[in-house]
Coordinates of C-alpha atoms in Angstrom, one line a residue:
X19 CA 0.0 0.0 0.0
X20 CA 1.5 3.4 -1.0
X21 CA 2.1 5.8 1.9
X22 CA -0.7 8.3 2.8
X23 CA -0.4 12.0 2.1
X24 CA 0.0 12.6 5.9
X25 CA 2.9 10.1 6.0
X26 CA 4.6 11.8 3.0
X27 CA 4.3 15.2 4.6
X28 CA 5.8 13.8 7.9
X29 CA 8.7 12.2 6.0
X30 CA 9.5 15.5 4.2
X31 CA 9.2 17.4 7.4
X32 CA 11.7 15.2 9.2
X33 CA 14.1 15.5 6.3
X34 CA 13.8 19.3 6.4
X35 CA 14.6 19.3 10.1
X36 CA 17.8 17.4 9.4
X37 CA 19.1 20.0 7.0
X38 CA 21.2 22.4 9.0
X39 CA 24.6 24.0 8.4
X40 CA 27.4 22.2 10.2
X41 CA 31.1 22.9 10.7
X42 CA 31.9 21.8 7.1
X43 CA 30.2 20.8 3.9
X44 CA 30.8 17.1 4.3
X45 CA 29.2 17.1 7.8
X46 CA 26.3 19.2 6.5
X47 CA 25.6 16.8 3.6
X48 CA 26.0 13.6 5.6
X49 CA 23.7 14.7 8.4
X50 CA 21.0 15.6 5.9
X51 CA 21.4 12.8 3.4
X52 CA 21.5 10.1 6.0
X53 CA 18.0 11.2 6.9
X54 CA 17.0 11.1 3.2
X55 CA 18.2 7.5 3.1
X56 CA 16.3 6.5 6.3
X57 CA 13.0 8.3 5.6
X58 CA 12.8 7.5 1.9
X59 CA 14.0 3.9 2.4
X60 CA 16.9 4.4 0.0
X61 CA 20.0 2.1 -0.3
X62 CA 22.7 4.6 -1.0
X63 CA 23.5 8.2 -1.8
X64 CA 26.2 10.4 -3.2
X65 CA 26.5 14.2 -3.2
X66 CA 28.7 16.2 -5.7
X67 CA 29.9 19.8 -5.5
X68 CA 30.3 21.4 -8.9
X69 CA 33.0 23.8 -9.8
X70 CA 32.8 26.0 -12.9
X71 CA 35.8 27.5 -14.8
X72 CA 35.8 30.9 -16.5
X73 CA 34.1 29.3 -19.6
X74 CA 31.3 27.7 -17.7
X75 CA 32.7 24.2 -17.9
X76 CA 31.9 22.0 -14.9
X77 CA 33.8 19.5 -12.9
X78 CA 32.0 17.4 -10.2
X79 CA 33.8 16.7 -6.9
X80 CA 32.5 14.0 -4.7
X81 CA 31.5 15.4 -1.3
X82 CA 30.4 12.1 0.3
X83 CA 28.8 8.7 -0.4
X84 CA 26.6 6.9 2.0
X85 CA 27.0 4.3 3.3
X86 CA 30.7 4.9 3.2
X87 CA 31.6 1.3 2.1
X88 CA 28.7 0.0 0.0
X89 CA 28.1 -2.3 -2.9
X90 CA 26.2 0.7 -4.4
X91 CA 29.3 3.0 -4.5
X92 CA 30.1 2.3 -8.2
X93 CA 26.5 2.8 -9.2
X94 CA 26.5 6.2 -7.4
X95 CA 29.9 7.5 -8.6
X96 CA 29.4 6.5 -12.2
X97 CA 27.0 9.4 -12.5
X98 CA 29.7 11.9 -12.1
X99 CA 30.6 11.3 -15.8
X100 CA 27.0 11.5 -16.9
X101 CA 26.3 14.8 -15.1
X102 CA 26.2 17.9 -17.4
X103 CA 29.5 19.5 -18.1
X104 CA 28.1 23.0 -18.8
X105 CA 26.9 25.3 -16.0
X106 CA 23.9 26.4 -18.0
X107 CA 22.7 22.8 -18.7
X108 CA 22.6 21.4 -15.1
X109 CA 19.1 22.6 -14.2
X110 CA 17.6 21.8 -17.5
X111 CA 18.8 18.2 -17.5
X112 CA 18.0 17.2 -14.0
X113 CA 16.2 15.4 -12.4
X114 CA 16.9 12.1 -14.0
X115 CA 15.2 8.9 -12.9
X116 CA 16.3 5.6 -14.3
X117 CA 16.2 1.9 -13.5
X118 CA 19.9 0.9 -13.3
X119 CA 19.1 -2.7 -12.8
X120 CA 15.9 -4.7 -12.2
X121 CA 14.3 -3.4 -9.1
X122 CA 16.9 -0.6 -8.4
X123 CA 16.2 3.0 -9.4
X124 CA 18.6 5.9 -9.5
X125 CA 17.5 9.5 -8.9
X126 CA 19.9 12.3 -10.0
X127 CA 18.7 15.7 -8.7
X128 CA 20.1 19.2 -8.7
X129 CA 21.4 20.9 -5.6
X130 CA 20.9 24.4 -7.1
X131 CA 24.0 26.6 -7.3
X132 CA 26.0 23.8 -5.4
X133 CA 26.0 20.5 -7.2
X134 CA 23.9 17.3 -7.5
X135 CA 22.5 14.6 -5.3
X136 CA 22.1 10.9 -6.3
X137 CA 19.9 8.5 -4.5
X138 CA 19.5 4.7 -5.1
X139 CA 16.4 2.9 -4.1
X140 CA 15.7 -0.8 -4.3
X141 CA 12.2 -2.2 -4.6
X142 CA 9.2 0.1 -5.2
X143 CA 10.3 3.3 -6.9
X144 CA 9.5 6.7 -5.4
X145 CA 6.3 8.1 -6.8
X146 CA 6.5 11.2 -9.0
X147 CA 5.0 13.6 -6.4
X148 CA 7.6 12.6 -3.8
X149 CA 10.4 13.2 -6.4
X150 CA 9.0 16.6 -7.2
X151 CA 8.6 17.5 -3.5
X152 CA 12.3 16.8 -2.9
X153 CA 13.1 19.8 -5.1
X154 CA 12.4 22.2 -2.2
X155 CA 14.4 20.1 0.2
X156 CA 17.3 19.9 -2.2
X157 CA 17.2 23.7 -2.5
X158 CA 17.4 24.0 1.3
X159 CA 20.3 21.6 1.4
X160 CA 22.2 23.5 -1.3
X161 CA 21.6 26.7 0.6
X162 CA 23.0 25.2 3.8
X163 CA 26.1 23.9 2.0
X164 CA 26.7 27.3 0.3
X165 CA 26.3 29.0 3.7
X166 CA 29.0 26.8 5.1
X167 CA 31.3 27.4 2.1
X168 CA 30.9 31.2 2.5
X169 CA 31.4 31.0 6.3
X170 CA 34.6 29.0 5.9
X171 CA 35.9 31.4 3.4
X172 CA 35.2 34.3 5.8
X173 CA 36.9 32.4 8.6
X174 CA 39.9 31.7 6.4
X175 CA 40.2 35.3 5.4
X176 CA 39.8 36.4 9.0
X177 CA 42.5 34.0 10.1
X178 CA 44.9 35.2 7.5
X179 CA 44.3 38.9 8.5
X180 CA 44.6 38.0 12.2
X181 CA 47.7 36.0 11.7
X182 CA 49.5 38.4 9.3
X183 CA 48.6 41.6 11.1
X184 CA 51.7 43.7 11.9
X185 CA 50.5 44.4 15.4
X186 CA 50.1 42.1 18.4
X187 CA 46.7 40.5 18.8
X188 CA 45.6 38.2 21.6
X189 CA 42.2 36.6 22.3
X190 CA 41.2 35.6 25.8
X191 CA 38.4 33.7 27.5
X192 CA 37.1 33.8 31.1
X193 CA 38.5 30.9 33.2
X194 CA 37.9 30.8 36.9
X195 CA 37.6 34.6 37.1
X196 CA 40.8 35.2 35.1
X197 CA 41.5 36.0 31.5
X198 CA 43.2 33.0 29.8
X199 CA 44.8 33.1 26.4
X200 CA 42.7 31.3 23.8
X201 CA 44.6 32.4 20.7
X202 CA 47.2 35.0 19.5
X203 CA 48.8 36.0 16.3
X204 CA 52.3 35.7 15.0
X205 CA 53.3 39.2 16.0
X206 CA 52.3 38.4 19.6
X207 CA 54.3 35.2 19.8
X208 CA 57.4 36.6 18.0
X209 CA 57.5 39.8 20.0
X210 CA 57.3 38.0 23.4
X211 CA 59.4 35.1 22.4
X212 CA 57.0 32.2 23.1
X213 CA 55.3 29.7 20.9
X214 CA 51.5 29.7 20.4
X215 CA 51.4 26.3 22.2
X216 CA 53.2 27.7 25.2
X217 CA 50.8 30.6 25.5
X218 CA 47.4 29.0 24.9
X219 CA 45.5 28.5 28.2
X220 CA 48.0 30.6 30.2
X221 CA 46.7 33.5 32.2
X222 CA 47.3 36.7 30.3
X223 CA 48.4 38.5 33.5
X224 CA 51.4 36.2 33.7
X225 CA 52.9 38.0 30.8
X226 CA 52.5 41.5 32.3
X227 CA 55.0 43.3 34.5
X228 CA 54.0 43.5 38.2
X229 CA 52.7 47.1 37.8
X230 CA 50.5 46.2 34.8
X231 CA 49.3 43.0 36.6
X232 CA 48.2 45.1 39.6
X233 CA 46.4 47.6 37.3
X234 CA 44.6 44.7 35.6
X235 CA 43.5 43.3 38.9
X236 CA 42.1 46.7 40.0
X237 CA 39.9 47.4 37.0
X238 CA 40.9 45.6 33.9
X239 CA 39.4 42.2 34.7
X240 CA 36.0 43.7 35.6
X241 CA 35.9 45.7 32.4
X242 CA 36.9 42.8 30.2
X243 CA 34.6 40.2 31.8
X244 CA 31.6 42.6 31.5
X245 CA 32.3 43.3 27.8
X246 CA 33.5 46.8 28.2
X247 CA 36.4 47.9 26.0
X248 CA 38.8 50.8 26.3
X249 CA 42.4 51.7 26.0
X250 CA 44.9 51.4 28.8
X251 CA 48.6 51.1 28.7
X252 CA 49.9 47.7 29.6
X253 CA 53.5 46.5 29.8
X254 CA 54.4 43.0 28.8
X255 CA 57.6 41.2 29.7
X256 CA 59.3 39.0 27.0
X257 CA 60.9 35.7 27.6
X258 CA 64.3 37.5 27.8
X259 CA 63.0 40.0 30.3
X260 CA 62.6 43.0 28.0
X261 CA 59.6 45.3 28.6
X262 CA 57.1 45.9 25.7
X263 CA 54.6 48.7 26.2
X264 CA 51.2 48.3 24.5
X265 CA 47.7 49.8 24.5

């Protein structure tokens, strides 16, 4: 007996809930597509990210296959060569539904502005309405993946700016009422003569001279822990004992 309309809606809803941006694209895809497999009773899946060159020619990079080791892997990956190689043709060609062997159907669907998703299902094929309904979910998955891509690009750019800045930068976190070093840039480590590994987790105050440490205890801690920012002269002491005055 085919599933009822209410069951189909519930299935699509549960897949939608599983589509959330994660730390990276692979984790984002795997969390979502594993739910596709479970809720749609599919046997395997593969996701591809497309990359276009200046002329609009596409290459298709495998993001993940599920299950990781499966007899269906070859059937999933073979579609990479059959996917469109032109950026302007991807949406017009997909989706593609085909019976790859008796009782096994393959669904190749677009992830708009990101890539493509391939599902394999044994037994009863998905009905046409379900396949059409997946389009909106695939758009949501593509949006989540692209958001992760952009976020990671921003984080990489920020990291490069932070690391290569010509001035000293240090990030701290509250730890037992003190400010502990969570990260610092190259200028900070090279100026003070310590490695990043030596500094991470250490109280920032330990790098100050006694006078600056006392000033920090009097007012600096409270300001920093309450989110108030200002400028105050602080004097660091390097590994060799030299004093470095900063703001």
